[in-house]
Short mmCIF file of N, CA, C and O in Angstrom, two decimals:
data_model
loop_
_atom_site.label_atom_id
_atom_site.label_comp_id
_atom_site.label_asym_id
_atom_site.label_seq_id
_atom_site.Cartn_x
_atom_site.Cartn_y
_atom_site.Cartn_z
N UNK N 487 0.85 -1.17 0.00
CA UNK N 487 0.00 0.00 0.00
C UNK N 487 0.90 1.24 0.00
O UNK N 487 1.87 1.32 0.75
N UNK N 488 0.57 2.18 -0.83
CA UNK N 488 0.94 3.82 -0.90
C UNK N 488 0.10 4.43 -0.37
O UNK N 488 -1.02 4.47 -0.90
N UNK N 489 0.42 5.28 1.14
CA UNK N 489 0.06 6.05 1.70
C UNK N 489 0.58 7.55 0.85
O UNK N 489 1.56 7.57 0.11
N UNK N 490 -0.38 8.89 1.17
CA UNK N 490 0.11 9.88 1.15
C UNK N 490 0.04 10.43 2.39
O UNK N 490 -1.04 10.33 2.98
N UNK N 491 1.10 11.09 3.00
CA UNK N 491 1.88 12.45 3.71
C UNK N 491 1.05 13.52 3.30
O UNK N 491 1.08 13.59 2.07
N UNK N 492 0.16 14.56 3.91
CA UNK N 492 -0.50 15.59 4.19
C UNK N 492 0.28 16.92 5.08
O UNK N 492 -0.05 17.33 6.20
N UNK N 493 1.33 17.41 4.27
CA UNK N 493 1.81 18.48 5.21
C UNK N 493 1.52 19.93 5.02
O UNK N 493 1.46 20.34 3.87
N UNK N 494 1.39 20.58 5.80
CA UNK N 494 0.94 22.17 6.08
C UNK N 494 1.14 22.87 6.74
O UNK N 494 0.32 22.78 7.66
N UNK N 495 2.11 23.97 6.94
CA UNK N 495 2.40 25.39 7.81
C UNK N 495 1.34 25.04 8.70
O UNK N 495 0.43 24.25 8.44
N UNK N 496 1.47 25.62 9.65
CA UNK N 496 0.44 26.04 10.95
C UNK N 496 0.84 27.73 11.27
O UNK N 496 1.75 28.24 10.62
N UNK N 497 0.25 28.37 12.10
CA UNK N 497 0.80 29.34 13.00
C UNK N 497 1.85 28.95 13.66
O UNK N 497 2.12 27.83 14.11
N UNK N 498 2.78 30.51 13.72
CA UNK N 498 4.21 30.48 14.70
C UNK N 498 4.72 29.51 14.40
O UNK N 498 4.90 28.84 15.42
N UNK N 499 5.26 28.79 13.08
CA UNK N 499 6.31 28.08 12.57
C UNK N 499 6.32 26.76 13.33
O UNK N 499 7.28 26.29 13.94
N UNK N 500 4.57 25.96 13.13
CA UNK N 500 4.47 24.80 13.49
C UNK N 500 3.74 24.40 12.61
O UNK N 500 2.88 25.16 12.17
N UNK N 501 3.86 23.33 12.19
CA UNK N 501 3.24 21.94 11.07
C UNK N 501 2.70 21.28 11.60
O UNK N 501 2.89 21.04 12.80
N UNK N 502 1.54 20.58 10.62
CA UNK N 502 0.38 19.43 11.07
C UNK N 502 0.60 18.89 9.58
O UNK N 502 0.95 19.56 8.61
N UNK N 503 0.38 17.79 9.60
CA UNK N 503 0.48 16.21 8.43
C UNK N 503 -1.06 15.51 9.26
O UNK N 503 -1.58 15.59 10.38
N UNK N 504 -1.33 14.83 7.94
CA UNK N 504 -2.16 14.15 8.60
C UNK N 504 -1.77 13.02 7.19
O UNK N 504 -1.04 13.20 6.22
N UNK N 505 -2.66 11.79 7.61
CA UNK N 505 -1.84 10.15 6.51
C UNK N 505 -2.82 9.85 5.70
O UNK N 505 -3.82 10.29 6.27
N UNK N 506 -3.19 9.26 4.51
CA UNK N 506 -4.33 9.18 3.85
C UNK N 506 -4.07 7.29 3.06
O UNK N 506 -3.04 6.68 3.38
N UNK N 507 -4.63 6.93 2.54
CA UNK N 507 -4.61 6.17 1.76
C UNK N 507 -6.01 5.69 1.12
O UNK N 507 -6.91 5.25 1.83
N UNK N 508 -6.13 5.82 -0.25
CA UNK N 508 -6.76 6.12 -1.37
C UNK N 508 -8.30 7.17 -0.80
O UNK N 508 -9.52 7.06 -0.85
N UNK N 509 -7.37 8.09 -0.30
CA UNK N 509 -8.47 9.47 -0.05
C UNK N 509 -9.10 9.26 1.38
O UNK N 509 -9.78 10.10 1.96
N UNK N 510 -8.84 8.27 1.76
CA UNK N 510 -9.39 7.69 3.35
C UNK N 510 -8.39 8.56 4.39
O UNK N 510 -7.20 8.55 4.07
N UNK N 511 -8.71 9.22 5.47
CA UNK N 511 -8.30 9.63 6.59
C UNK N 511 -7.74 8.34 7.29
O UNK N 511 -8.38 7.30 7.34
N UNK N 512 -6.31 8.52 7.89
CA UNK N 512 -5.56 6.81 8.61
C UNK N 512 -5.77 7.75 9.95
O UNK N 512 -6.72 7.69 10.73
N UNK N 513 -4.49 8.74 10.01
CA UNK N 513 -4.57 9.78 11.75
C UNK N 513 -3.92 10.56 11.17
O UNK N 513 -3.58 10.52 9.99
N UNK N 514 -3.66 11.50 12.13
CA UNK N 514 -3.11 12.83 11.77
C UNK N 514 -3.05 13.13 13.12
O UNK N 514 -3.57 12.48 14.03
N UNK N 515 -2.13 14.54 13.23
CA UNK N 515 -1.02 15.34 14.06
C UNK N 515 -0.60 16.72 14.42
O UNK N 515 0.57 16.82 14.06
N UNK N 516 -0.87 17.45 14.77
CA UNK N 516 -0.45 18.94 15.07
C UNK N 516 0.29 19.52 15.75
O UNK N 516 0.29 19.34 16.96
N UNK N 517 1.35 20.59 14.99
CA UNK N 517 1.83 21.12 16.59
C UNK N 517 3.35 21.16 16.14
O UNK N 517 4.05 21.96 16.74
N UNK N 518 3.98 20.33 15.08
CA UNK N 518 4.87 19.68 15.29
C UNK N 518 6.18 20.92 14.78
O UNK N 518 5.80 21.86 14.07
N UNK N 519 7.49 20.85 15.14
CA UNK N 519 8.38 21.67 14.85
C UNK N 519 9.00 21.74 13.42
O UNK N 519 9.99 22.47 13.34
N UNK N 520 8.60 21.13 12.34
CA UNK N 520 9.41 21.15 11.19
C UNK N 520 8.50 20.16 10.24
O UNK N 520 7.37 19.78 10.57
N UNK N 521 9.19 19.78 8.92
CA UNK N 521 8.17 19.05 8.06
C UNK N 521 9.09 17.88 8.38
O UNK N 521 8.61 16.75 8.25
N UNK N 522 10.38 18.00 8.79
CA UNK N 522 11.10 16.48 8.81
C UNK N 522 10.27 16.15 10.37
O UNK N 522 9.55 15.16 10.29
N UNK N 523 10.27 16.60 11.26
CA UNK N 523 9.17 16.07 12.14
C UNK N 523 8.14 15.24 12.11
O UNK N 523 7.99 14.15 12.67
N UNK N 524 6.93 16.28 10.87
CA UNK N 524 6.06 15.73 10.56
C UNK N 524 6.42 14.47 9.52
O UNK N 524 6.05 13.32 9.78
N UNK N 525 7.00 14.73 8.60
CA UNK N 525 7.16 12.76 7.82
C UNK N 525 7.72 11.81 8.87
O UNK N 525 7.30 10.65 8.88
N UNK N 526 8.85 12.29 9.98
CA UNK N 526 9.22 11.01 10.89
C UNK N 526 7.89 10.32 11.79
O UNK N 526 7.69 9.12 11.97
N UNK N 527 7.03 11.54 12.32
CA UNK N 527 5.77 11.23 13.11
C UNK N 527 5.18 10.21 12.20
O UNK N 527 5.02 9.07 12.65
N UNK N 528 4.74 10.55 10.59
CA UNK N 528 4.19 9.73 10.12
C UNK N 528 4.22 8.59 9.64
O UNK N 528 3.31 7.93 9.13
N UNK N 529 5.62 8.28 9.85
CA UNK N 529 6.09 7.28 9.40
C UNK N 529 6.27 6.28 10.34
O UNK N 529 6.21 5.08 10.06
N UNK N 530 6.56 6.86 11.77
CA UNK N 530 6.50 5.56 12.72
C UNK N 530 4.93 5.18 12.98
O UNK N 530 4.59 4.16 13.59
N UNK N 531 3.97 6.17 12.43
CA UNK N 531 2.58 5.53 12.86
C UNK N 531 2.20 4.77 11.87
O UNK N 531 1.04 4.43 12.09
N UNK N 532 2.67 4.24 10.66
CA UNK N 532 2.45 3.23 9.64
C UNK N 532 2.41 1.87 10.29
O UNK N 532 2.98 1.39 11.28
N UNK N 533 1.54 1.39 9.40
CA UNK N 533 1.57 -0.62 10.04
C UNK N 533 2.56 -1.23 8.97
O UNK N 533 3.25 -0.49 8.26
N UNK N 534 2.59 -2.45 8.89
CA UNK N 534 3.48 -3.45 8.20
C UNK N 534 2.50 -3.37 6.30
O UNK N 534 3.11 -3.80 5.32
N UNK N 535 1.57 -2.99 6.19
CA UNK N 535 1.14 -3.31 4.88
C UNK N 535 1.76 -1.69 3.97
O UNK N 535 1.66 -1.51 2.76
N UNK N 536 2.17 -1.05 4.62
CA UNK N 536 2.58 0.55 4.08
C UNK N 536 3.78 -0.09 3.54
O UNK N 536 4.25 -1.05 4.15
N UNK N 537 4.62 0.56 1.85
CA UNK N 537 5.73 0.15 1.50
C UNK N 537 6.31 1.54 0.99
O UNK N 537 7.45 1.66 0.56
N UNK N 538 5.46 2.49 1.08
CA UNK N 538 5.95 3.58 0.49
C UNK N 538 4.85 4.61 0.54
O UNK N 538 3.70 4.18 0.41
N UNK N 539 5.07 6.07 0.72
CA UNK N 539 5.03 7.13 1.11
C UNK N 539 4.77 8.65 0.06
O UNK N 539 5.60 9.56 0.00
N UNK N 540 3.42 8.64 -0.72
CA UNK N 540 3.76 10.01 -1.58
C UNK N 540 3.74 11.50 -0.25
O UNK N 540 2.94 11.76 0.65
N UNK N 541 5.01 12.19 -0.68
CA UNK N 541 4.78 13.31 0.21
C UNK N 541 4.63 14.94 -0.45
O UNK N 541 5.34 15.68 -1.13
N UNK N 542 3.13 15.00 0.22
CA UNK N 542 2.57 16.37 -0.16
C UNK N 542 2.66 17.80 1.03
O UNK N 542 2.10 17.94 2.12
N UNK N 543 3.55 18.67 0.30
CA UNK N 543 3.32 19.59 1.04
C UNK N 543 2.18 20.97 0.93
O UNK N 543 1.64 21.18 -0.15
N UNK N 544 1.97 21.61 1.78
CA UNK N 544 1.02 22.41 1.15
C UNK N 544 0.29 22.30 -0.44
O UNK N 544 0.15 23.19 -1.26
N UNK N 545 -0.06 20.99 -0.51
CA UNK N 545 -0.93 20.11 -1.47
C UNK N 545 -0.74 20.17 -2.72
O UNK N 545 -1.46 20.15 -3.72
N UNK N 546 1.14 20.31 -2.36
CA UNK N 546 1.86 20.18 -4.06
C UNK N 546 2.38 18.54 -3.63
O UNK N 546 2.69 18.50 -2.44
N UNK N 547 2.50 17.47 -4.21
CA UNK N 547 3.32 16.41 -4.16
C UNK N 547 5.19 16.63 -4.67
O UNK N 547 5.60 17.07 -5.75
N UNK N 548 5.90 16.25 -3.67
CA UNK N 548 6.85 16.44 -3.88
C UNK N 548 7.80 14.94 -4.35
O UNK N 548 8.98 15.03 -4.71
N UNK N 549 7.05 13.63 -4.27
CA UNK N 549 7.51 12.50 -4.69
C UNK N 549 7.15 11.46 -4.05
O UNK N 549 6.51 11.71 -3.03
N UNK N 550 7.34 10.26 -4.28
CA UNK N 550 6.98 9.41 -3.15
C UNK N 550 8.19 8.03 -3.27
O UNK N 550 8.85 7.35 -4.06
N UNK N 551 7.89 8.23 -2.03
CA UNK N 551 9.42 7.54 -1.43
C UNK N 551 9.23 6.02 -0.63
O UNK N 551 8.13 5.80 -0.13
N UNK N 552 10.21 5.07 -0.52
CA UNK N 552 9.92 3.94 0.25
C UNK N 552 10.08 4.10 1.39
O UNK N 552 11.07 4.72 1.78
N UNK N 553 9.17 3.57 2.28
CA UNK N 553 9.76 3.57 3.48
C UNK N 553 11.07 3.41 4.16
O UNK N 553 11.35 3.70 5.32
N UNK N 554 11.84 2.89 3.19
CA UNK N 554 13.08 2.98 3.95
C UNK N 554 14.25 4.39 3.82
O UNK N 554 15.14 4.76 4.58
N UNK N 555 13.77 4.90 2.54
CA UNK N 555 14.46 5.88 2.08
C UNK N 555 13.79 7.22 3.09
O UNK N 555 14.41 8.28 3.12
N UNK N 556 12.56 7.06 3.85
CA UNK N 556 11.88 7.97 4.71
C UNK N 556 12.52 8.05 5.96
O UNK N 556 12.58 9.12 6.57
N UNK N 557 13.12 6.75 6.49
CA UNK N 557 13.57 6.72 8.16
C UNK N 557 14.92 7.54 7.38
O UNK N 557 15.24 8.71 7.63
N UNK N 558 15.49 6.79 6.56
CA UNK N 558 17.22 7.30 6.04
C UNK N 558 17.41 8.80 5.53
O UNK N 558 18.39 9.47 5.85
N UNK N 559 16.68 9.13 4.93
CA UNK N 559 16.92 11.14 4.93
C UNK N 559 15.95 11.70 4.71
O UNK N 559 15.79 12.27 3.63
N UNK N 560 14.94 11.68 5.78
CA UNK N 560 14.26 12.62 6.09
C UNK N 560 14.33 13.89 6.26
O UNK N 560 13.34 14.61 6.19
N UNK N 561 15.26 14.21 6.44
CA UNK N 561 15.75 16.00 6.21
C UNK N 561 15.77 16.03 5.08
O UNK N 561 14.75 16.62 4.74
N UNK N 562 16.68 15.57 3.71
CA UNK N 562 16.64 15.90 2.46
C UNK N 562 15.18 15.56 2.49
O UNK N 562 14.59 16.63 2.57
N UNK N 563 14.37 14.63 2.48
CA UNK N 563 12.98 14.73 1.43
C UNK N 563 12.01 15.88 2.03
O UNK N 563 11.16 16.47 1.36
N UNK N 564 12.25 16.06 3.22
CA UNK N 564 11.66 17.71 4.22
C UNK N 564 12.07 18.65 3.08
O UNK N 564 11.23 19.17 2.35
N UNK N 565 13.29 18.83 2.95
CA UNK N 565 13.73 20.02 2.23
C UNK N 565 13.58 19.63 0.41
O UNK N 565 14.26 20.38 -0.28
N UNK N 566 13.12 19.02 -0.03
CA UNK N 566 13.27 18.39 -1.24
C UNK N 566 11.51 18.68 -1.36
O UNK N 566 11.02 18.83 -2.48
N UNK N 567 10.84 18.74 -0.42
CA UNK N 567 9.10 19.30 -0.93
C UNK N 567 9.25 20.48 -0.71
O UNK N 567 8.71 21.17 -1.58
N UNK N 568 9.98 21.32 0.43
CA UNK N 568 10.20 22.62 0.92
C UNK N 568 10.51 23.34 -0.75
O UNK N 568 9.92 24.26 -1.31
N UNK N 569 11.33 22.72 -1.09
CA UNK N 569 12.01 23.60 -2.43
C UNK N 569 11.25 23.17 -3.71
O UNK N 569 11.43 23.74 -4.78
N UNK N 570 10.27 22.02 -3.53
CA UNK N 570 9.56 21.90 -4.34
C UNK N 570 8.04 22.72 -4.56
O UNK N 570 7.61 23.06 -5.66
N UNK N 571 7.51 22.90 -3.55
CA UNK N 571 6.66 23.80 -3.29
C UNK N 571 6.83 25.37 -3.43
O UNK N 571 6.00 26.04 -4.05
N UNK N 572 8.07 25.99 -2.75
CA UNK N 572 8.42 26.91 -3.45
C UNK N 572 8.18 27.50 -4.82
O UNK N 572 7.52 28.43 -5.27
N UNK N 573 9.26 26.28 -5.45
CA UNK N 573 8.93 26.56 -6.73
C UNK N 573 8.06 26.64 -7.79
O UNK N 573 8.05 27.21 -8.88
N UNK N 574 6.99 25.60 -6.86
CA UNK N 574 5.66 25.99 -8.08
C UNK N 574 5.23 27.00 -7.84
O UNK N 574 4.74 27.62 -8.80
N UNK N 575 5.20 27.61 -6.57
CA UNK N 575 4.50 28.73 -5.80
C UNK N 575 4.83 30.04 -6.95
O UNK N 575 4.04 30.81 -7.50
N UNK N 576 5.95 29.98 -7.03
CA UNK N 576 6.94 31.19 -7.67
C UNK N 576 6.48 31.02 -8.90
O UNK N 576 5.65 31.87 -9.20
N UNK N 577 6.77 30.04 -9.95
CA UNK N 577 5.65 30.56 -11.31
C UNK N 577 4.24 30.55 -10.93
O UNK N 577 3.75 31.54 -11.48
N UNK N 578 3.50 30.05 -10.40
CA UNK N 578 1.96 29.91 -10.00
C UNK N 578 2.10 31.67 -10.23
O UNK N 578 1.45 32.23 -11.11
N UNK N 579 2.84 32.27 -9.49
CA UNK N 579 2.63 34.01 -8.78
C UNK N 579 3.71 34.29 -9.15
O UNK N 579 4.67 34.17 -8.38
N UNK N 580 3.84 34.73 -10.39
CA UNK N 580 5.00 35.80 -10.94
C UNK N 580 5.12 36.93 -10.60
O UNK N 580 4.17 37.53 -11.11
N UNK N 581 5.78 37.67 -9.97
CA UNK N 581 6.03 39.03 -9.69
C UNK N 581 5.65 39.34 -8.28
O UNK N 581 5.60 40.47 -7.79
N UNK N 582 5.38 38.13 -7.66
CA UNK N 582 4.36 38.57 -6.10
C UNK N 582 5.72 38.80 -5.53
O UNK N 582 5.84 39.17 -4.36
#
């Protein structure tokens, strides 16, 4: 099974993720200090049938990854939607 990763800014530079699989609500999370936070939270709350991970940030998809490549650099794939999101943001809104 491919779960998707649900991540989103909060107020005062805190994130909430919440876990989905095929559009179904699994749990979800608030509060948390960073987006590598939020994919590690979500990733230890997976069961044994999860093999891999699409991760969406502010409801751009930034790729989807195996679970093992999620415990192993979670900071790069944090910063790898961070800069992916960005960037659509920036042509989406030219000149903002």
């Amino acid at each position: 099974m491919i779960v998707r990763f649900h991540i989103d800014p909060m107020d005062q530079n805190l994130y909430e993720y919440s876990v989905s699989h095929e559009g179904e609500p699994m749990y979800a999370d608030v509060g948390l200090a960073s987006i590598e936070d939020c994919i590690v939270a979500a990733t230890e709350g997976l069961d044994q049938d999860a093999v891999a991970a699409e991760i969406a940030f502010k409801g751009i998809i930034s790729g989807t990854y195996a679970l093992a490549s999620l415990a192993l650099m979670s900071a790069q794939i944090a910063d790898h939607a961070l800069q992916t999101s960005l960037a659509i943001e920036e042509v989406s809104n030219p000149g903002s």
